[in-house]
mmCIF file of C-alpha atoms and ligand atoms in Angstrom:
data_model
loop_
_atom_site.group_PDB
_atom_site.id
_atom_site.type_symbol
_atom_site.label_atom_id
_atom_site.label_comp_id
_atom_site.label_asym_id
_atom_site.label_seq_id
_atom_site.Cartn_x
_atom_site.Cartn_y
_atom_site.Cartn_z
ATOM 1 C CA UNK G 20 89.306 97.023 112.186
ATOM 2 C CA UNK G 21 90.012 100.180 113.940
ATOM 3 C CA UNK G 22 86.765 101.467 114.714
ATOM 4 C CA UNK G 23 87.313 104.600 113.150
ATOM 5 C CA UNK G 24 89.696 105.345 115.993
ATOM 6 C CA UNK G 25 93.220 107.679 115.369
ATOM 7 C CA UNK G 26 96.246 106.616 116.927
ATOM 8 C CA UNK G 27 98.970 108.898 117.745
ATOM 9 C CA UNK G 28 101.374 106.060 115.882
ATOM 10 C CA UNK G 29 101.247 102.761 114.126
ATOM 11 C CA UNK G 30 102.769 100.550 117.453
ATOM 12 C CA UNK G 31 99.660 102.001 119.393
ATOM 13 C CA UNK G 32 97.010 101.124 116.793
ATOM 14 C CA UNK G 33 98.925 97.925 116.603
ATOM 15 C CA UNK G 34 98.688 97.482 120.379
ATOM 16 C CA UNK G 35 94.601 98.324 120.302
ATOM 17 C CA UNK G 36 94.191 95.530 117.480
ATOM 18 C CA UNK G 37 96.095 92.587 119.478
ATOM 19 C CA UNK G 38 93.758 93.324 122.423
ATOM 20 C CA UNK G 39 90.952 93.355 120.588
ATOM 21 C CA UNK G 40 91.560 90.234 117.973
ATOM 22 C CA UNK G 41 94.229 88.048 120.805
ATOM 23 C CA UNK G 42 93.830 84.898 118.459
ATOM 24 C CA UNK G 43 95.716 87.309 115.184
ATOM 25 C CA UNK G 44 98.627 88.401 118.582
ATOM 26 C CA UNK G 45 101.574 86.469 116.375
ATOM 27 C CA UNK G 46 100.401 88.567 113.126
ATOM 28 C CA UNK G 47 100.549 91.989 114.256
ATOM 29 C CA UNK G 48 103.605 91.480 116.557
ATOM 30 C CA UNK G 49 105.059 90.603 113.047
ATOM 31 C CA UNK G 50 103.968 93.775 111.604
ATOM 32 C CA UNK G 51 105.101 95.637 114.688
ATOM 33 C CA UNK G 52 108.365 94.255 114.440
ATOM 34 C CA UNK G 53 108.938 95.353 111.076
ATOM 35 C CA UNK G 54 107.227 98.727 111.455
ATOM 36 C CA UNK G 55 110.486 99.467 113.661
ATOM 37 C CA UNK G 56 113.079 97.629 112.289
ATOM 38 C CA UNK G 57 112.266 100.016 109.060
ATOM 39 C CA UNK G 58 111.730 102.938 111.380
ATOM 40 C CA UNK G 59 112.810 103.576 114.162
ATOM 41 C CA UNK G 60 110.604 105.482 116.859
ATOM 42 C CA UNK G 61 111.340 109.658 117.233
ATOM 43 C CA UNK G 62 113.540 109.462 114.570
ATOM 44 C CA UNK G 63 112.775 110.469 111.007
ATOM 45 C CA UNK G 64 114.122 108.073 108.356
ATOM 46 C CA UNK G 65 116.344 111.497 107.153
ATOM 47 C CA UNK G 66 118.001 110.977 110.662
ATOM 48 C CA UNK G 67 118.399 107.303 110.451
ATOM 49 C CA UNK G 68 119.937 106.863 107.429
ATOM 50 C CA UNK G 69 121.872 110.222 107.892
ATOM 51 C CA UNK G 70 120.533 112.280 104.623
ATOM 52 C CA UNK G 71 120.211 115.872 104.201
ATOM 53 C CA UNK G 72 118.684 115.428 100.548
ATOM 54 C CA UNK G 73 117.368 113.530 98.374
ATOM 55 C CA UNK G 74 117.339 112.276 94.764
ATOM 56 C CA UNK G 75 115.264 112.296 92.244
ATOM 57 C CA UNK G 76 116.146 108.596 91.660
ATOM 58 C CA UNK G 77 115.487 107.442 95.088
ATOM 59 C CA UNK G 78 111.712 108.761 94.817
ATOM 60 C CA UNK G 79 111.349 106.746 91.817
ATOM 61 C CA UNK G 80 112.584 103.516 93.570
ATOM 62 C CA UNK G 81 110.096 104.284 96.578
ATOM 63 C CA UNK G 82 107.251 104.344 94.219
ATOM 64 C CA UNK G 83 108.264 100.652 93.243
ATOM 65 C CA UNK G 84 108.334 99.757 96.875
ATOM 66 C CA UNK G 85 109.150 101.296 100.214
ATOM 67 C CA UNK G 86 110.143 98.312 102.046
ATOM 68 C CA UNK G 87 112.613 97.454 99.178
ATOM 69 C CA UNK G 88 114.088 100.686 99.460
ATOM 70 C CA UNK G 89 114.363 100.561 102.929
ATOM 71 C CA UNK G 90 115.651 97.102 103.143
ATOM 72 C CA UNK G 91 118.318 99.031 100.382
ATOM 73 C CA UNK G 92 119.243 101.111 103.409
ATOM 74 C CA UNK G 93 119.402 98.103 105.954
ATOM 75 C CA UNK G 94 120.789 95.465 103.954
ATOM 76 C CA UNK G 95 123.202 97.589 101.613
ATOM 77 C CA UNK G 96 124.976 94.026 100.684
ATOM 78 C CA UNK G 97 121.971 93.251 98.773
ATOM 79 C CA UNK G 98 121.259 96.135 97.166
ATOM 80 C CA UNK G 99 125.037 96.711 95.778
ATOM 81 C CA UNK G 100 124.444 92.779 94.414
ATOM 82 C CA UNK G 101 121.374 94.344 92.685
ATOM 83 C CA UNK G 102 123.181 97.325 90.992
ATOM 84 C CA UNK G 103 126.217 95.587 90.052
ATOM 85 C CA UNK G 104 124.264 92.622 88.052
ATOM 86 C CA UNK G 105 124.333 92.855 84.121
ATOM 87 C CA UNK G 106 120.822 94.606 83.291
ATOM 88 C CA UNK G 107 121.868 98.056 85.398
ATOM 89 C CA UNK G 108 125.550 97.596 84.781
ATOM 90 C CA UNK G 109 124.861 97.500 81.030
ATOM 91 C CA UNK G 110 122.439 100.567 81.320
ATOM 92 C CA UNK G 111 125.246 102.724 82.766
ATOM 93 C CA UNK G 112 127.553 101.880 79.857
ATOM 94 C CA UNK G 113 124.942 103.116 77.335
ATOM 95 C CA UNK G 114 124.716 105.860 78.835
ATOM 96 C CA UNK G 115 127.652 106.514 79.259
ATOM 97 C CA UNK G 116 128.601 106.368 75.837
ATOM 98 C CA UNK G 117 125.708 108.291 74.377
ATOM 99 C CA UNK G 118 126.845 111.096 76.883
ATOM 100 C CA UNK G 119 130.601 110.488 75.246
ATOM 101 C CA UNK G 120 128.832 111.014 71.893
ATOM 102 C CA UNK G 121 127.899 115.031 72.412
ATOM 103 C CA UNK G 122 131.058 115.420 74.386
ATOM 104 C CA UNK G 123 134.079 114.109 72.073
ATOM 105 C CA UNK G 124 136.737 116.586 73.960
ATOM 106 C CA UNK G 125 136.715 115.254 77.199
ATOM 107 C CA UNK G 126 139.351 116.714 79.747
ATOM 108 C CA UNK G 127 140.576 115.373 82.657
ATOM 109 C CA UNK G 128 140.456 117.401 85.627
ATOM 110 C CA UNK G 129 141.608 116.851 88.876
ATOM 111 C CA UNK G 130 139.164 117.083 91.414
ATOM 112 C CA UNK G 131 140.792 117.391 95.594
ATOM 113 C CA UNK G 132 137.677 118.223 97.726
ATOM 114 C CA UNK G 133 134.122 117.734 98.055
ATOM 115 C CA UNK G 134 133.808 121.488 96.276
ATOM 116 C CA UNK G 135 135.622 120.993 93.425
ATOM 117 C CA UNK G 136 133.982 118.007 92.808
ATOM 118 C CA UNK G 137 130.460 120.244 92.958
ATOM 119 C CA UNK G 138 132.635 122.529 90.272
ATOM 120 C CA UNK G 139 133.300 120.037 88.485
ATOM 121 C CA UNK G 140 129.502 119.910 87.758
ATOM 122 C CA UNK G 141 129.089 123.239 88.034
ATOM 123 C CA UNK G 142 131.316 123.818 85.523
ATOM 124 C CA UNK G 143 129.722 121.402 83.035
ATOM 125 C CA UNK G 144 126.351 123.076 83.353
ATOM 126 C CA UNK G 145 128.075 126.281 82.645
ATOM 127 C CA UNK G 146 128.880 124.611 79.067
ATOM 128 C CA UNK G 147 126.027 122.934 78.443
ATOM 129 C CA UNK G 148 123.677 125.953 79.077
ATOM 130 C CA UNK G 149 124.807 127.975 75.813
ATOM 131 C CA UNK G 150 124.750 124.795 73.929
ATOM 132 C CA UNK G 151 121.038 124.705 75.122
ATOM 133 C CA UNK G 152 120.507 128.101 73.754
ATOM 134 C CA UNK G 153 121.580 127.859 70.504
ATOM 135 C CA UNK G 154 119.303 124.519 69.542
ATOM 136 C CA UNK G 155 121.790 122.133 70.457
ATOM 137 C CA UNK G 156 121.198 118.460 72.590
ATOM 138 C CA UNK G 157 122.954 117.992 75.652
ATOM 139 C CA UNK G 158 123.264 114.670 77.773
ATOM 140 C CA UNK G 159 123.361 114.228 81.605
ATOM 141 C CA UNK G 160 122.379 117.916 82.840
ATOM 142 C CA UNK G 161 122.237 118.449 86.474
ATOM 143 C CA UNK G 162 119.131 119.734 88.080
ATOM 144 C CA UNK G 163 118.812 120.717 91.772
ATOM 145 C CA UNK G 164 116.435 122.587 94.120
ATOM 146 C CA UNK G 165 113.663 122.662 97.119
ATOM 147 C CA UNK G 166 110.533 120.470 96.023
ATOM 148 C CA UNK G 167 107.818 120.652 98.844
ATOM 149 C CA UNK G 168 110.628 121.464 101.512
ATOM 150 C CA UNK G 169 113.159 119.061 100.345
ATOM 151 C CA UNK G 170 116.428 119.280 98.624
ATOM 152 C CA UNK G 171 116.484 116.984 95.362
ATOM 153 C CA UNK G 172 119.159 116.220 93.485
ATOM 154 C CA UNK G 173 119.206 114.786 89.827
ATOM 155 C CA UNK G 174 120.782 114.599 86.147
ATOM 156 C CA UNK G 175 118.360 114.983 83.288
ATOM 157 C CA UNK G 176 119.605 112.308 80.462
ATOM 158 C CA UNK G 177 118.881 114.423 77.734
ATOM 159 C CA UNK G 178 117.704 118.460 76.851
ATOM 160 C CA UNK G 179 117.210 119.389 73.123
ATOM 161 C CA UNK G 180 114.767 121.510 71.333
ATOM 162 C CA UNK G 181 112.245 119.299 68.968
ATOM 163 C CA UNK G 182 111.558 120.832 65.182
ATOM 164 C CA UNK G 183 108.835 122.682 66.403
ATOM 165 C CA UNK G 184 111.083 125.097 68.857
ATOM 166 C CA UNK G 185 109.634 122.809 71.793
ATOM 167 C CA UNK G 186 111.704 122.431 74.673
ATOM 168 C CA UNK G 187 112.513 118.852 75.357
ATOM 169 C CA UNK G 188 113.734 116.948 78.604
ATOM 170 C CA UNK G 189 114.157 113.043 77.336
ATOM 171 C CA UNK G 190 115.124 110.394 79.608
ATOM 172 C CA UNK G 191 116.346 107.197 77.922
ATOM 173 C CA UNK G 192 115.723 103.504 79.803
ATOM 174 C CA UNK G 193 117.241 100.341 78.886
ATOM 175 C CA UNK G 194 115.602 97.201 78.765
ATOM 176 C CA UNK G 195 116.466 93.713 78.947
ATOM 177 C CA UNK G 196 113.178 92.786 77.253
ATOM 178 C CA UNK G 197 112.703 93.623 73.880
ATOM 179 C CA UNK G 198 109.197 95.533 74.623
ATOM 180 C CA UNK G 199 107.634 98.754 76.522
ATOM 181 C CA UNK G 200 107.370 98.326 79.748
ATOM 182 C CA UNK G 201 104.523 97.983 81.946
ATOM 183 C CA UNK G 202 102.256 101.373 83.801
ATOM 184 C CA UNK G 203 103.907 100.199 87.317
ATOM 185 C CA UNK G 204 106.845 100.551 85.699
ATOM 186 C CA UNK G 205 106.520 103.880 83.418
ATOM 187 C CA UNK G 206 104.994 105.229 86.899
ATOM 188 C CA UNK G 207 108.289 105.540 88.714
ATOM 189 C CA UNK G 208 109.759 106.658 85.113
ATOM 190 C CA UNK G 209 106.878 109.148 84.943
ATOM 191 C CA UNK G 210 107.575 110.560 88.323
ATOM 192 C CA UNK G 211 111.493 111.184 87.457
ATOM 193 C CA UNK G 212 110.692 113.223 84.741
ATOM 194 C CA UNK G 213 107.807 115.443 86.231
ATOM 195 C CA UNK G 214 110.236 116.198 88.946
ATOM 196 C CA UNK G 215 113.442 116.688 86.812
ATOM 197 C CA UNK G 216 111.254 119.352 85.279
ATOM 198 C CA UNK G 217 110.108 120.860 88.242
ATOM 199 C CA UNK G 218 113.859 121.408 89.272
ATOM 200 C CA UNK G 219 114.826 122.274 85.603
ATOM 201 C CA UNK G 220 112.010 125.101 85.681
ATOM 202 C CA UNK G 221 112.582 126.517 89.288
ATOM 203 C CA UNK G 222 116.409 126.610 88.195
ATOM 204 C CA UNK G 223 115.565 128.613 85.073
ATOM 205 C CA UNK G 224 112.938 131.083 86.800
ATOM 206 C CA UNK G 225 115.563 131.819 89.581
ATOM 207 C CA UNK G 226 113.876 130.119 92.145
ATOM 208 C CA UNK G 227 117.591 128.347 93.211
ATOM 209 C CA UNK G 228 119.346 129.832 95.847
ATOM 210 C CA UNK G 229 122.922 129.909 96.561
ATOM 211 C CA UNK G 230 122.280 128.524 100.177
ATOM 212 C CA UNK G 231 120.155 126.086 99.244
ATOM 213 C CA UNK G 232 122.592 124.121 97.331
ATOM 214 C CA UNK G 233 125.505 125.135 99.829
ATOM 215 C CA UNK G 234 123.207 124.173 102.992
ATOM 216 C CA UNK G 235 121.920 120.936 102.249
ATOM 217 C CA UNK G 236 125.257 119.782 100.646
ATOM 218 C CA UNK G 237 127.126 121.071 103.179
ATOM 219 C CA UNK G 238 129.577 122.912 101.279
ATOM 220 C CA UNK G 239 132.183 125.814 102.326
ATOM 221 C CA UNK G 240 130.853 128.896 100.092
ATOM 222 C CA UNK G 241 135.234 130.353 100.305
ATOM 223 C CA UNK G 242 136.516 127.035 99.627
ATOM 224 C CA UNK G 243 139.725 127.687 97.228
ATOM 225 C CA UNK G 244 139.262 125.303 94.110
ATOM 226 C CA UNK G 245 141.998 123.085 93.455
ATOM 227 C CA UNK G 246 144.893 124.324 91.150
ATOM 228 C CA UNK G 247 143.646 121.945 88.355
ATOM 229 C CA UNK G 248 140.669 123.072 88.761
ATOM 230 C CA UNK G 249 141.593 126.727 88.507
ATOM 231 C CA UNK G 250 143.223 126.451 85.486
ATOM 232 C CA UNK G 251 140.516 125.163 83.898
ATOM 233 C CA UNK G 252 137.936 127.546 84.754
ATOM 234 C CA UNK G 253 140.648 129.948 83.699
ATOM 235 C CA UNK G 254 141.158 128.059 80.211
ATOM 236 C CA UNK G 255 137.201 128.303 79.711
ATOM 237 C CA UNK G 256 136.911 132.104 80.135
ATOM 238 C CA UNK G 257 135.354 131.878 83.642
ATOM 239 C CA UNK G 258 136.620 133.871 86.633
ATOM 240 C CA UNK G 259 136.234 132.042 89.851
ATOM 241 C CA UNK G 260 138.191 131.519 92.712
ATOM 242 C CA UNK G 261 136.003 129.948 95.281
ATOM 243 C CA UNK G 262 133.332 127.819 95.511
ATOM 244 C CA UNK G 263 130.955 130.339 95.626
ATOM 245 C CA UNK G 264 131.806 132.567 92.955
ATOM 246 C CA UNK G 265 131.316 129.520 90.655
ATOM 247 C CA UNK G 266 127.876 128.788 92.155
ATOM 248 C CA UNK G 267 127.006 132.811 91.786
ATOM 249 C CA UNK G 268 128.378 132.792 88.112
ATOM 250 C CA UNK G 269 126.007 129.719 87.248
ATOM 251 C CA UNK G 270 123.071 130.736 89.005
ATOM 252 C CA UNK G 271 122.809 134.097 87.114
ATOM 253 C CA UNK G 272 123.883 132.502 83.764
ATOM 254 C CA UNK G 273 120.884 130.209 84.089
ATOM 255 C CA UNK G 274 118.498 132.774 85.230
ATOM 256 C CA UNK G 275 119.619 135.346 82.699
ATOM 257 C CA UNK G 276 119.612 132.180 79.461
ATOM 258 C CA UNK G 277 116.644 132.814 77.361
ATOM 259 C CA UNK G 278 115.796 128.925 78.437
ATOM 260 C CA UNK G 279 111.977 128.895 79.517
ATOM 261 C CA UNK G 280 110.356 126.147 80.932
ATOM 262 C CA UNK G 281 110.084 122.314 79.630
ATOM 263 C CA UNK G 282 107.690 122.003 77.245
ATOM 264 C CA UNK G 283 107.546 117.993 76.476
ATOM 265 C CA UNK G 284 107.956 115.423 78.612
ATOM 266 C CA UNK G 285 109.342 111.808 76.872
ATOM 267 C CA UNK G 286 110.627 108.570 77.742
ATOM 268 C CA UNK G 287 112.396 106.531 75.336
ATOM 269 C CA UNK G 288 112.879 102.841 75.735
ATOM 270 C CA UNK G 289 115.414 100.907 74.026
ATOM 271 C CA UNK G 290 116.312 97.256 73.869
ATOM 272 C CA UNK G 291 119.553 96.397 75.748
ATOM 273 C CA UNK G 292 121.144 93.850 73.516
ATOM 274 C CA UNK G 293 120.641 95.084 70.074
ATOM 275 C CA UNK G 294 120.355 98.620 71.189
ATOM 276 C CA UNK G 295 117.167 99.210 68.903
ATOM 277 C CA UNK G 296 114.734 101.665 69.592
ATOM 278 C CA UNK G 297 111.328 100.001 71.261
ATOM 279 C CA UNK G 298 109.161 103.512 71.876
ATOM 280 C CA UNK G 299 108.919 106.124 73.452
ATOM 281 C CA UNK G 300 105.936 107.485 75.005
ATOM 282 C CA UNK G 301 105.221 111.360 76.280
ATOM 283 C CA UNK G 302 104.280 112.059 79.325
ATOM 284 C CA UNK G 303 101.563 114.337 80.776
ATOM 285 C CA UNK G 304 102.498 116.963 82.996
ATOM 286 C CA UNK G 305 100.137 117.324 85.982
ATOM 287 C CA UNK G 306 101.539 119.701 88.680
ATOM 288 C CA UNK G 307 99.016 119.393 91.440
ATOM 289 C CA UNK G 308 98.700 115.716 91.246
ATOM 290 C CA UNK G 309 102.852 115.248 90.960
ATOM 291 C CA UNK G 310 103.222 117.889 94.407
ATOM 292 C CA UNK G 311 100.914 115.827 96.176
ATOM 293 C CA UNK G 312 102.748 112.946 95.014
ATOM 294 C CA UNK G 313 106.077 113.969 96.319
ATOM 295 C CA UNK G 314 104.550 115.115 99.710
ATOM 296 C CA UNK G 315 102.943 111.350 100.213
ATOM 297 C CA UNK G 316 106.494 109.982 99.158
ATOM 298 C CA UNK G 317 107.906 112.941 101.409
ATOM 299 C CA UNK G 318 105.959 111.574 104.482
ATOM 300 C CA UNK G 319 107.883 108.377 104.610
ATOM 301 C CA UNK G 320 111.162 110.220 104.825
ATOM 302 C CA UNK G 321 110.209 112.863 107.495
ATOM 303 C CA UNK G 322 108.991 110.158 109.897
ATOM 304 C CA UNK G 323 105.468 110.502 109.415
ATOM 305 C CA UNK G 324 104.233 106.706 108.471
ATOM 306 C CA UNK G 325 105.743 103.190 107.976
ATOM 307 C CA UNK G 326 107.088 102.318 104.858
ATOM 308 C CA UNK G 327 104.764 100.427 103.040
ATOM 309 C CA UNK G 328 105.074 97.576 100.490
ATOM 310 C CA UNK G 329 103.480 96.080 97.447
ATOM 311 C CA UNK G 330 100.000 94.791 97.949
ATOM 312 C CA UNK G 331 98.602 91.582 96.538
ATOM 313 C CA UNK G 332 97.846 93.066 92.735
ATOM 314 C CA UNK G 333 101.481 94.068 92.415
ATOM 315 C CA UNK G 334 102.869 91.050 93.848
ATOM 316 C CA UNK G 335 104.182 89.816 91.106
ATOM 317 C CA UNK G 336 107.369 93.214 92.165
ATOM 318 C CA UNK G 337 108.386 90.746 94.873
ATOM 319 C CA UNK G 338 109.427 87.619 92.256
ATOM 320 C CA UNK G 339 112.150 89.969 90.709
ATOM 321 C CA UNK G 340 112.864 91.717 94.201
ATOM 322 C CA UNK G 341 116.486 90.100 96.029
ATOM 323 C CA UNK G 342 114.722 90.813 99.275
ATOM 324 C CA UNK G 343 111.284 88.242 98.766
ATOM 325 C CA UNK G 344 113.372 85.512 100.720
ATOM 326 C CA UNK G 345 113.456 87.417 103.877
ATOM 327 C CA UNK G 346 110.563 90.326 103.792
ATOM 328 C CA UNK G 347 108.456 90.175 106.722
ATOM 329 C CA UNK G 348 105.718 92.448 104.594
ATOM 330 C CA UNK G 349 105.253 89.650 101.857
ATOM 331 C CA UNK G 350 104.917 87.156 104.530
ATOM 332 C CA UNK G 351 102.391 89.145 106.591
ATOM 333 C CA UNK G 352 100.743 90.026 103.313
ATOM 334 C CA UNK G 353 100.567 86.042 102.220
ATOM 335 C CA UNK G 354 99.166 85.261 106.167
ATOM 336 C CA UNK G 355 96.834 87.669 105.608
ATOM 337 C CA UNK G 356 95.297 86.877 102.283
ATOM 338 C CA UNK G 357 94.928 83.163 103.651
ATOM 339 C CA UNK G 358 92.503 84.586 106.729
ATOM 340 C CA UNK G 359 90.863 86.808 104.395
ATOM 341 C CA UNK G 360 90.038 83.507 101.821
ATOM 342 C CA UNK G 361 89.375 81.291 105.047
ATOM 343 C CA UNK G 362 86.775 83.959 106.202
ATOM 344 C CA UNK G 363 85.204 84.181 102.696
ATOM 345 C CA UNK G 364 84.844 80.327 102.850
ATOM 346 C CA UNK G 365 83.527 80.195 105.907
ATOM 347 C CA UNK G 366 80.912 83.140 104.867
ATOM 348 C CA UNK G 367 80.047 80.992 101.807
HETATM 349 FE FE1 SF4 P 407 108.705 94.981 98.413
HETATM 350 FE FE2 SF4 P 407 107.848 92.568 97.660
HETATM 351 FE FE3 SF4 P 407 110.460 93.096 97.761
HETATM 352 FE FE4 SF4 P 407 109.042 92.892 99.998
HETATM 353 S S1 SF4 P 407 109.442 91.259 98.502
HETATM 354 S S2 SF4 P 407 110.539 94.425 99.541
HETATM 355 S S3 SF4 P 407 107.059 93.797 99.391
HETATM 356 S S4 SF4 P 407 108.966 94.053 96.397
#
């Protein structure tokens, strides 16, 4: 409808339609209106919503929809309705308890600032890393790096090494309904594990710097840790003071493992209520399409488009989405499948 013209942004292609269709004015002020209540002009959705990184997770939920993830920005009421109902409250608790289930001699440390909290983590890698070496499975593993200029953040569910020698990441997902789930769903799923092994790899090949993590997280590198804290690095065998003697001990323990890169990809789906097994399905590992992937999804976040939602063979995302009520895309979407279907009749 554009005549093949470019547009320095979405409001002034916007603009160029209205004069040229005035009758569809109403529509595309609609879409205008939304383009920038979602995003707001010269400023990136990383400045909007304050962010200095990302997750893995949050990817994942842009590939189910943009505007819903937005709207999870704008409308954080809803979205904390979403997480606490009983489907994702329920998933947490398995998990939860099948982390428990490799880690029986849980301590309680006490964690003061921002850094020891980081340790904290830290320090649980550091554990889990040897365990990795010699064969056994660890739960909840936290992964971190720079994918395509961004800082991600994320915790692998589960690392073990198959029969074979293979090295394994697993990510489990619960499911209300007793069967696999559908591709637009395993998409998102596929996505967080292709990236988790991105950072897993990159972390293991050294590519992880100390600044990175310190930078984007904003951490002090001399930061004391907290007395607790101390005590139990000291009760461990580990000799750190600071912050960032921790961060150096980890980095080289991880670069120096004889861990290699992921070898096998797998999701495994299990049934919420009777916590049976459904399947589990492996997923192909396909570098150059995943980068390019993350650099469309990256786009979004550095200000360079409009969020956009799900289109008409997907809409069946908005009946199970707590923003369908109120979202201005569906109801654009709707208008404009009625002109399209008016058009055709009138055609026919
Ligand atoms: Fe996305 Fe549909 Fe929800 Fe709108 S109603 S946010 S298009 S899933």
């Amino acid at each position: 409808g554009d005549d093949g013209q470019s547009f320095e942004t979405t409001e002034k292609r916007i603009d160029y339609l209205i004069k040229k269709w005035p009758n569809l004015a109403p529509l595309f002020e609609r879409v205008k209106n939304r383009s920038t209540a979602l995003s707001v002009p010269n400023q990136s959705p990383m400045e909007r919503f304050f962010k200095r990184h990302l997750s893995v997770t949050q990817l994942c939920e842009q590939s189910w929809c943009e505007i819903k993830m937005a709207y999870g920005f704008i409308k954080p009421k809803v979205r904390m309705l979403e997480m606490q109902n009983t489907e994702v409250t329920t998933g947490a608790s398995i998990h939860l308890a099948r982390e428990l289930e490799v880690k029986p001699n849980v301590v309680t440390v006490a964690a003061v600032t921002r850094e020891d909290r980081e340790a904290l983590k830290l320090i649980n890698m550091l554990q889990m890393v040897p365990a990795l070496e010699t064969g056994q499975l660890v739960r909840e593993f936290p992964v971190f790096g720079v994918l395509e200029g961004m800082f991600f953040m994320g915790v692998v569910d589960e690392l073990y090494r198959s029969d074979s020698g293979e090295l394994v990441l697993s990510e489990l997902k619960t499911r209300s309904h007793n069967s696999l789930p559908r591709p637009a769903q395993t998409k998102g799923h596929a996505l967080q594990v292709g990236m988790y092994k991105l950072l897993f790899d990159s972390m293991v090949k050294g590519s992880v710097k100390r600044d990175h993590l310190l930078h984007n997280l904003q951490l002090d590198p001399n930061r004391v840790l907290g007395s607790d804290l101390q005590t139990h690095t000291q009760s461990l065998g580990l000799q750190a003071v600071t912050f960032r003697e921790l961060l150096d001990h980890l980095l080289i323990v991880l670069t120096c493992s004889n861990l290699h890169a992921i070898d096998k990809l797998r999701l495994e789906y299990s049934h919420q209520s009777s916590g049976k097994l459904i399947g589990t399905r492996e997923v192909a590992f396909e570098e150059a399409q995943l980068r390019t992937n993350i650099r469309g999804y990256l786009a979004y976040w550095r200000g360079e488009r409009v969020p956009q939602g799900v289109e008409v063979e997907e809409a069946w995302k908005c009946r199970m989405c707590p923003y369908e009520e109120t979202c201005d895309w569906r109801r654009d979407r709707s208008q404009r499948l009625m002109m399209v279907n008016k058009r055709a009749k009138l055609e026919c």
